[in-house]
C-alpha cells in the first residue's frame, strides 16, 4: 500500500462547478499535511496547508480527518485557471515530504 | 517566485555517464531537499541536507549523492546513469529542518538519459 494515495483522475469539470479531491495516508503519526498544485512542466507550488480544524482560502477548503487518515480539498466556483495537477502531501515527521501521485483536473469552458 | 533556482533547466546524457545538478536556495534557508519526479508520478524524496550534513535519505542507491555548501547552494550527483533516471529533479529549500516547515521548490532540471 502506498503511503499517500490519491485518485489520479483525470477529473473533467465544467467551469463554475464544485469539485472535491480526496487523499488517504497510511501513518497515523503523520505530523503535517499540505495540498500542492503543479502546472504542466512546472514545479509544485504550495496551495495550502491543512489543519485539524479545517481551513479555507477563498474558493478552496481543506479538511483533515486524523481518525480516518483522510484529507480533502474542495474547490468551489471552479475557474479555467484551476486546471492543474493537485498533489496531496504528508510529512510523517521524518524530514521528508511524501507526495501522492497527484490528481489531474481540467476545467472545461 | 520562490527564490529557489536550479541549473541546468534541461540535460541529455547517455547511459553510464555522470551528472551534476545544481540548486541555489533562498538566502537563510538551512535545509535543502532533493526529489525525483518521473512522468505521471508525484515527486519522490531522494535526500535532505541540513547545515551541510545529510539529514535523511529516501530509497535511492548510493550512486545518488549530494553536497550542500555554506552559501545556500547544493548539488545532486548521479553516477552510472541508467535509463530510469530520466525524470524531473527538484530541489526544495526550507528555513529549518523539522517537517512542518514549508518547502519552496525550484523550477527543476529535466534529465533525459539515452
PDB file of C-alpha atoms in Angstrom:
ATOM      1  CA  UNK A   1       0.000   0.000   0.000  1.00  0.00           C
ATOM      2  CA  UNK A   2       1.295   3.468  -0.884  1.00  0.00           C
ATOM      3  CA  UNK A   3       1.959   5.870   1.968  1.00  0.00           C
ATOM      4  CA  UNK A   4      -0.183   8.579   0.340  1.00  0.00           C
ATOM      5  CA  UNK A   5      -2.934   7.589  -2.074  1.00  0.00           C
ATOM      6  CA  UNK A   6      -4.941   9.781  -4.410  1.00  0.00           C
ATOM      7  CA  UNK A   7      -7.360   9.149  -7.251  1.00  0.00           C
ATOM      8  CA  UNK A   8      -5.227  10.082 -10.301  1.00  0.00           C
ATOM      9  CA  UNK A   9      -8.262  11.231 -12.294  1.00  0.00           C
ATOM     10  CA  UNK A  10      -8.488  12.852 -14.717  1.00  0.00           C
ATOM     11  CA  UNK A  11     -11.350  14.983 -13.481  1.00  0.00           C
ATOM     12  CA  UNK A  12     -13.023  16.975 -16.282  1.00  0.00           C
ATOM     13  CA  UNK A  13     -15.303  19.531 -14.697  1.00  0.00           C
ATOM     14  CA  UNK A  14     -17.348  22.372 -16.236  1.00  0.00           C
ATOM     15  CA  UNK A  15     -16.420  25.901 -15.305  1.00  0.00           C
ATOM     16  CA  UNK A  16     -18.281  27.091 -12.235  1.00  0.00           C
ATOM     17  CA  UNK A  17     -18.781  23.635 -10.772  1.00  0.00           C
ATOM     18  CA  UNK A  18     -17.584  22.397  -7.403  1.00  0.00           C
ATOM     19  CA  UNK A  19     -15.007  19.635  -7.328  1.00  0.00           C
ATOM     20  CA  UNK A  20     -13.605  17.619  -4.427  1.00  0.00           C
ATOM     21  CA  UNK A  21     -10.402  15.594  -4.160  1.00  0.00           C
ATOM     22  CA  UNK A  22      -9.666  13.003  -1.532  1.00  0.00           C
ATOM     23  CA  UNK A  23      -6.439  11.581  -0.223  1.00  0.00           C
ATOM     24  CA  UNK A  24      -5.645   8.882   2.332  1.00  0.00           C
ATOM     25  CA  UNK A  25      -2.388   8.339   4.191  1.00  0.00           C
ATOM     26  CA  UNK A  26      -1.028   5.302   5.922  1.00  0.00           C
ATOM     27  CA  UNK A  27       0.779   6.568   9.017  1.00  0.00           C
ATOM     28  CA  UNK A  28      -1.287   7.743  11.952  1.00  0.00           C
ATOM     29  CA  UNK A  29       1.757   9.555  13.393  1.00  0.00           C
ATOM     30  CA  UNK A  30       1.808  11.980  10.468  1.00  0.00           C
ATOM     31  CA  UNK A  31       2.623  15.492  11.545  1.00  0.00           C
ATOM     32  CA  UNK A  32       1.687  17.940   8.812  1.00  0.00           C
ATOM     33  CA  UNK A  33      -0.359  17.986   5.661  1.00  0.00           C
ATOM     34  CA  UNK A  34      -0.427  20.069   2.514  1.00  0.00           C
ATOM     35  CA  UNK A  35      -2.004  20.446  -0.879  1.00  0.00           C
ATOM     36  CA  UNK A  36       0.370  21.451  -3.656  1.00  0.00           C
ATOM     37  CA  UNK A  37      -0.569  22.472  -7.175  1.00  0.00           C
ATOM     38  CA  UNK A  38       1.569  21.573 -10.161  1.00  0.00           C
ATOM     39  CA  UNK A  39       1.034  23.040 -13.606  1.00  0.00           C
ATOM     40  CA  UNK A  40       2.181  21.159 -16.683  1.00  0.00           C
ATOM     41  CA  UNK A  41       6.005  21.051 -16.866  1.00  0.00           C
ATOM     42  CA  UNK A  42       6.351  23.283 -13.813  1.00  0.00           C
ATOM     43  CA  UNK A  43       7.420  22.768 -10.213  1.00  0.00           C
ATOM     44  CA  UNK A  44       4.938  22.030  -7.405  1.00  0.00           C
ATOM     45  CA  UNK A  45       3.721  25.104  -5.560  1.00  0.00           C
ATOM     46  CA  UNK A  46       2.125  25.164  -2.136  1.00  0.00           C
ATOM     47  CA  UNK A  47      -1.619  25.714  -2.412  1.00  0.00           C
ATOM     48  CA  UNK A  48      -2.464  25.441   1.262  1.00  0.00           C
ATOM     49  CA  UNK A  49      -1.553  23.713   4.483  1.00  0.00           C
ATOM     50  CA  UNK A  50      -4.232  21.530   6.049  1.00  0.00           C
ATOM     51  CA  UNK A  51      -5.111  21.964   9.704  1.00  0.00           C
ATOM     52  CA  UNK A  52      -7.092  19.713  12.006  1.00  0.00           C
ATOM     53  CA  UNK A  53      -9.836  22.292  12.349  1.00  0.00           C
ATOM     54  CA  UNK A  54     -10.150  22.622   8.590  1.00  0.00           C
ATOM     55  CA  UNK A  55      -9.225  25.778   6.752  1.00  0.00           C
ATOM     56  CA  UNK A  56     -10.445  27.894   3.908  1.00  0.00           C
ATOM     57  CA  UNK A  57      -8.689  30.193   1.460  1.00  0.00           C
ATOM     58  CA  UNK A  58     -11.110  31.885  -0.897  1.00  0.00           C
ATOM     59  CA  UNK A  59     -12.696  29.222  -3.085  1.00  0.00           C
ATOM     60  CA  UNK A  60     -10.532  26.471  -1.598  1.00  0.00           C
ATOM     61  CA  UNK A  61     -11.384  24.481   1.527  1.00  0.00           C
ATOM     62  CA  UNK A  62      -9.157  21.794   3.048  1.00  0.00           C
ATOM     63  CA  UNK A  63     -10.237  19.262   5.638  1.00  0.00           C
ATOM     64  CA  UNK A  64      -8.290  16.765   7.734  1.00  0.00           C
ATOM     65  CA  UNK A  65      -9.733  13.729   9.468  1.00  0.00           C
ATOM     66  CA  UNK A  66      -6.990  12.179  11.594  1.00  0.00           C
ATOM     67  CA  UNK A  67      -9.181   9.322  12.809  1.00  0.00           C
ATOM     68  CA  UNK A  68      -9.822   8.163   9.245  1.00  0.00           C
ATOM     69  CA  UNK A  69      -6.397   9.305   7.974  1.00  0.00           C
ATOM     70  CA  UNK A  70      -8.090  11.269   5.250  1.00  0.00           C
ATOM     71  CA  UNK A  71      -7.524  14.689   3.666  1.00  0.00           C
ATOM     72  CA  UNK A  72      -9.777  16.517   1.264  1.00  0.00           C
ATOM     73  CA  UNK A  73      -9.675  19.582  -0.946  1.00  0.00           C
ATOM     74  CA  UNK A  74     -12.815  21.327  -2.172  1.00  0.00           C
ATOM     75  CA  UNK A  75     -12.753  23.867  -4.983  1.00  0.00           C
ATOM     76  CA  UNK A  76     -15.877  25.982  -5.415  1.00  0.00           C
ATOM     77  CA  UNK A  77     -16.866  28.007  -8.484  1.00  0.00           C
ATOM     78  CA  UNK A  78     -14.039  26.448 -10.480  1.00  0.00           C
ATOM     79  CA  UNK A  79     -12.128  28.624 -12.960  1.00  0.00           C
ATOM     80  CA  UNK A  80     -10.287  27.679 -16.132  1.00  0.00           C
ATOM     81  CA  UNK A  81      -7.079  28.653 -14.317  1.00  0.00           C
ATOM     82  CA  UNK A  82      -7.692  25.903 -11.743  1.00  0.00           C
ATOM     83  CA  UNK A  83      -6.701  23.305 -14.350  1.00  0.00           C
ATOM     84  CA  UNK A  84      -3.617  21.608 -12.943  1.00  0.00           C
ATOM     85  CA  UNK A  85      -2.464  18.527 -11.052  1.00  0.00           C
ATOM     86  CA  UNK A  86      -3.205  18.638  -7.328  1.00  0.00           C
ATOM     87  CA  UNK A  87      -0.739  16.820  -5.091  1.00  0.00           C
ATOM     88  CA  UNK A  88      -1.612  15.582  -1.616  1.00  0.00           C
ATOM     89  CA  UNK A  89       1.471  15.835   0.588  1.00  0.00           C
ATOM     90  CA  UNK A  90       2.149  14.441   4.049  1.00  0.00           C
ATOM     91  CA  UNK A  91       5.067  14.930   6.377  1.00  0.00           C
ATOM     92  CA  UNK A  92       5.486  11.847   8.532  1.00  0.00           C
ATOM     93  CA  UNK A  93       7.905  13.612  10.856  1.00  0.00           C
ATOM     94  CA  UNK A  94      10.958  12.086   9.212  1.00  0.00           C
ATOM     95  CA  UNK A  95      12.319  15.152   7.476  1.00  0.00           C
ATOM     96  CA  UNK A  96      10.794  14.407   4.069  1.00  0.00           C
ATOM     97  CA  UNK A  97       7.600  15.258   2.246  1.00  0.00           C
ATOM     98  CA  UNK A  98       5.717  12.258   0.884  1.00  0.00           C
ATOM     99  CA  UNK A  99       3.663  13.015  -2.196  1.00  0.00           C
ATOM    100  CA  UNK A 100       0.695  11.269  -3.692  1.00  0.00           C
ATOM    101  CA  UNK A 101       0.727  10.649  -7.424  1.00  0.00           C
ATOM    102  CA  UNK A 102      -1.480  13.700  -7.970  1.00  0.00           C
ATOM    103  CA  UNK A 103      -4.979  14.235  -9.324  1.00  0.00           C
ATOM    104  CA  UNK A 104      -5.268  15.855 -12.706  1.00  0.00           C
ATOM    105  CA  UNK A 105      -8.043  18.436 -13.023  1.00  0.00           C
ATOM    106  CA  UNK A 106      -9.242  20.000 -16.261  1.00  0.00           C
ATOM    107  CA  UNK A 107     -11.849  22.757 -16.139  1.00  0.00           C
ATOM    108  CA  UNK A 108     -13.959  22.799 -19.289  1.00  0.00           C
ATOM    109  CA  UNK A 109     -15.328  26.115 -20.619  1.00  0.00           C
TER     110      UNK A 109
ATOM    111  CA  UNK B   1       8.520  33.273  -7.204  1.00  0.00           C
ATOM    112  CA  UNK B   2      10.134  31.041  -4.583  1.00  0.00           C
ATOM    113  CA  UNK B   3      13.666  32.404  -4.892  1.00  0.00           C
ATOM    114  CA  UNK B   4      15.000  28.889  -5.495  1.00  0.00           C
ATOM    115  CA  UNK B   5      16.905  28.410  -8.740  1.00  0.00           C
ATOM    116  CA  UNK B   6      18.205  25.294 -10.465  1.00  0.00           C
ATOM    117  CA  UNK B   7      20.611  24.656 -13.305  1.00  0.00           C
ATOM    118  CA  UNK B   8      20.638  23.473 -15.955  1.00  0.00           C
ATOM    119  CA  UNK B   9      16.986  23.521 -16.972  1.00  0.00           C
ATOM    120  CA  UNK B  10      17.385  20.589 -19.351  1.00  0.00           C
ATOM    121  CA  UNK B  11      20.081  17.980 -19.818  1.00  0.00           C
ATOM    122  CA  UNK B  12      20.626  14.977 -22.068  1.00  0.00           C
ATOM    123  CA  UNK B  13      23.088  12.270 -21.041  1.00  0.00           C
ATOM    124  CA  UNK B  14      23.841   8.730 -22.120  1.00  0.00           C
ATOM    125  CA  UNK B  15      23.696   5.604 -20.001  1.00  0.00           C
ATOM    126  CA  UNK B  16      26.748   5.176 -17.794  1.00  0.00           C
ATOM    127  CA  UNK B  17      27.646   8.854 -17.660  1.00  0.00           C
ATOM    128  CA  UNK B  18      27.712  11.039 -14.564  1.00  0.00           C
ATOM    129  CA  UNK B  19      25.708  14.209 -13.981  1.00  0.00           C
ATOM    130  CA  UNK B  20      25.771  17.100 -11.510  1.00  0.00           C
ATOM    131  CA  UNK B  21      22.669  19.197 -10.935  1.00  0.00           C
ATOM    132  CA  UNK B  22      22.775  22.455  -9.033  1.00  0.00           C
ATOM    133  CA  UNK B  23      20.408  24.322  -6.776  1.00  0.00           C
ATOM    134  CA  UNK B  24      20.545  27.721  -5.129  1.00  0.00           C
ATOM    135  CA  UNK B  25      18.309  28.016  -2.090  1.00  0.00           C
ATOM    136  CA  UNK B  26      16.629  31.040  -0.620  1.00  0.00           C
ATOM    137  CA  UNK B  27      19.016  33.097   1.452  1.00  0.00           C
ATOM    138  CA  UNK B  28      18.954  31.968   5.070  1.00  0.00           C
ATOM    139  CA  UNK B  29      17.391  28.581   4.340  1.00  0.00           C
ATOM    140  CA  UNK B  30      19.484  25.938   6.092  1.00  0.00           C
ATOM    141  CA  UNK B  31      17.714  22.916   4.691  1.00  0.00           C
ATOM    142  CA  UNK B  32      17.594  21.624   1.139  1.00  0.00           C
ATOM    143  CA  UNK B  33      15.792  18.527  -0.086  1.00  0.00           C
ATOM    144  CA  UNK B  34      16.070  16.825  -3.460  1.00  0.00           C
ATOM    145  CA  UNK B  35      13.247  14.965  -5.185  1.00  0.00           C
ATOM    146  CA  UNK B  36      12.917  12.884  -8.340  1.00  0.00           C
ATOM    147  CA  UNK B  37       9.665  13.117 -10.297  1.00  0.00           C
ATOM    148  CA  UNK B  38       9.097  10.547 -13.015  1.00  0.00           C
ATOM    149  CA  UNK B  39       6.466  11.211 -15.643  1.00  0.00           C
ATOM    150  CA  UNK B  40       2.957  10.812 -14.255  1.00  0.00           C
ATOM    151  CA  UNK B  41       4.162  10.349 -10.680  1.00  0.00           C
ATOM    152  CA  UNK B  42       4.492  12.518  -7.615  1.00  0.00           C
ATOM    153  CA  UNK B  43       7.945  13.648  -6.502  1.00  0.00           C
ATOM    154  CA  UNK B  44       9.965  11.022  -4.603  1.00  0.00           C
ATOM    155  CA  UNK B  45      12.312  12.078  -1.806  1.00  0.00           C
ATOM    156  CA  UNK B  46      15.993  11.440  -2.560  1.00  0.00           C
ATOM    157  CA  UNK B  47      17.722  13.040   0.437  1.00  0.00           C
ATOM    158  CA  UNK B  48      17.891  16.139   2.586  1.00  0.00           C
ATOM    159  CA  UNK B  49      20.818  18.255   3.743  1.00  0.00           C
ATOM    160  CA  UNK B  50      20.839  20.435   6.839  1.00  0.00           C
ATOM    161  CA  UNK B  51      23.795  22.692   7.551  1.00  0.00           C
ATOM    162  CA  UNK B  52      25.959  20.780   5.086  1.00  0.00           C
ATOM    163  CA  UNK B  53      25.254  17.338   6.557  1.00  0.00           C
ATOM    164  CA  UNK B  54      22.963  14.654   5.130  1.00  0.00           C
ATOM    165  CA  UNK B  55      19.819  14.549   7.258  1.00  0.00           C
ATOM    166  CA  UNK B  56      17.671  11.779   5.886  1.00  0.00           C
ATOM    167  CA  UNK B  57      17.645   9.685   2.756  1.00  0.00           C
ATOM    168  CA  UNK B  58      14.959   8.029   0.683  1.00  0.00           C
ATOM    169  CA  UNK B  59      15.055   4.726  -1.145  1.00  0.00           C
ATOM    170  CA  UNK B  60      17.733   5.655  -3.680  1.00  0.00           C
ATOM    171  CA  UNK B  61      21.033   3.831  -4.319  1.00  0.00           C
ATOM    172  CA  UNK B  62      24.421   5.239  -3.260  1.00  0.00           C
ATOM    173  CA  UNK B  63      25.170   6.419  -6.795  1.00  0.00           C
ATOM    174  CA  UNK B  64      22.874   9.321  -5.888  1.00  0.00           C
ATOM    175  CA  UNK B  65      24.912  11.663  -3.713  1.00  0.00           C
ATOM    176  CA  UNK B  66      24.786  15.275  -2.689  1.00  0.00           C
ATOM    177  CA  UNK B  67      26.571  18.246  -1.230  1.00  0.00           C
ATOM    178  CA  UNK B  68      25.420  21.404   0.465  1.00  0.00           C
ATOM    179  CA  UNK B  69      27.611  24.498   0.673  1.00  0.00           C
ATOM    180  CA  UNK B  70      27.695  27.378   3.170  1.00  0.00           C
ATOM    181  CA  UNK B  71      26.418  29.821   0.545  1.00  0.00           C
ATOM    182  CA  UNK B  72      22.980  28.071   0.404  1.00  0.00           C
ATOM    183  CA  UNK B  73      23.813  26.238  -2.809  1.00  0.00           C
ATOM    184  CA  UNK B  74      23.739  22.476  -3.219  1.00  0.00           C
ATOM    185  CA  UNK B  75      24.442  19.728  -5.726  1.00  0.00           C
ATOM    186  CA  UNK B  76      22.924  16.418  -6.666  1.00  0.00           C
ATOM    187  CA  UNK B  77      25.349  13.983  -8.286  1.00  0.00           C
ATOM    188  CA  UNK B  78      24.272  10.826 -10.063  1.00  0.00           C
ATOM    189  CA  UNK B  79      26.870   8.304 -11.211  1.00  0.00           C
ATOM    190  CA  UNK B  80      26.487   5.476 -13.706  1.00  0.00           C
ATOM    191  CA  UNK B  81      23.284   6.874 -15.174  1.00  0.00           C
ATOM    192  CA  UNK B  82      20.515   4.443 -16.071  1.00  0.00           C
ATOM    193  CA  UNK B  83      17.603   4.932 -18.446  1.00  0.00           C
ATOM    194  CA  UNK B  84      15.182   5.013 -15.485  1.00  0.00           C
ATOM    195  CA  UNK B  85      16.992   8.050 -14.093  1.00  0.00           C
ATOM    196  CA  UNK B  86      15.210  10.128 -16.739  1.00  0.00           C
ATOM    197  CA  UNK B  87      12.990  12.447 -14.702  1.00  0.00           C
ATOM    198  CA  UNK B  88      12.431  15.950 -13.405  1.00  0.00           C
ATOM    199  CA  UNK B  89      14.780  16.647 -10.479  1.00  0.00           C
ATOM    200  CA  UNK B  90      13.504  19.173  -7.984  1.00  0.00           C
ATOM    201  CA  UNK B  91      15.233  20.831  -5.088  1.00  0.00           C
ATOM    202  CA  UNK B  92      13.306  22.452  -2.277  1.00  0.00           C
ATOM    203  CA  UNK B  93      14.604  24.706   0.459  1.00  0.00           C
ATOM    204  CA  UNK B  94      13.185  25.471   3.878  1.00  0.00           C
ATOM    205  CA  UNK B  95      14.197  27.658   6.758  1.00  0.00           C
ATOM    206  CA  UNK B  96      14.820  24.890   9.249  1.00  0.00           C
ATOM    207  CA  UNK B  97      14.567  21.140   9.494  1.00  0.00           C
ATOM    208  CA  UNK B  98      11.628  19.684  11.344  1.00  0.00           C
ATOM    209  CA  UNK B  99       8.973  18.764   8.853  1.00  0.00           C
ATOM    210  CA  UNK B 100       6.341  21.381   9.436  1.00  0.00           C
ATOM    211  CA  UNK B 101       8.303  23.979   7.569  1.00  0.00           C
ATOM    212  CA  UNK B 102       7.044  24.891   4.134  1.00  0.00           C
ATOM    213  CA  UNK B 103       9.398  23.746   1.408  1.00  0.00           C
ATOM    214  CA  UNK B 104       9.889  26.031  -1.575  1.00  0.00           C
ATOM    215  CA  UNK B 105      10.591  24.275  -4.842  1.00  0.00           C
ATOM    216  CA  UNK B 106      12.866  25.339  -7.647  1.00  0.00           C
ATOM    217  CA  UNK B 107      11.783  25.001 -11.291  1.00  0.00           C
ATOM    218  CA  UNK B 108      13.579  21.676 -11.672  1.00  0.00           C
ATOM    219  CA  UNK B 109      16.058  20.127 -14.074  1.00  0.00           C
ATOM    220  CA  UNK B 110      14.727  17.779 -16.735  1.00  0.00           C
ATOM    221  CA  UNK B 111      17.178  14.941 -17.273  1.00  0.00           C
ATOM    222  CA  UNK B 112      16.914  12.585 -20.211  1.00  0.00           C
ATOM    223  CA  UNK B 113      19.140   9.524 -20.261  1.00  0.00           C
ATOM    224  CA  UNK B 114      19.542   7.847 -23.648  1.00  0.00           C
TER     225      UNK B 114
END
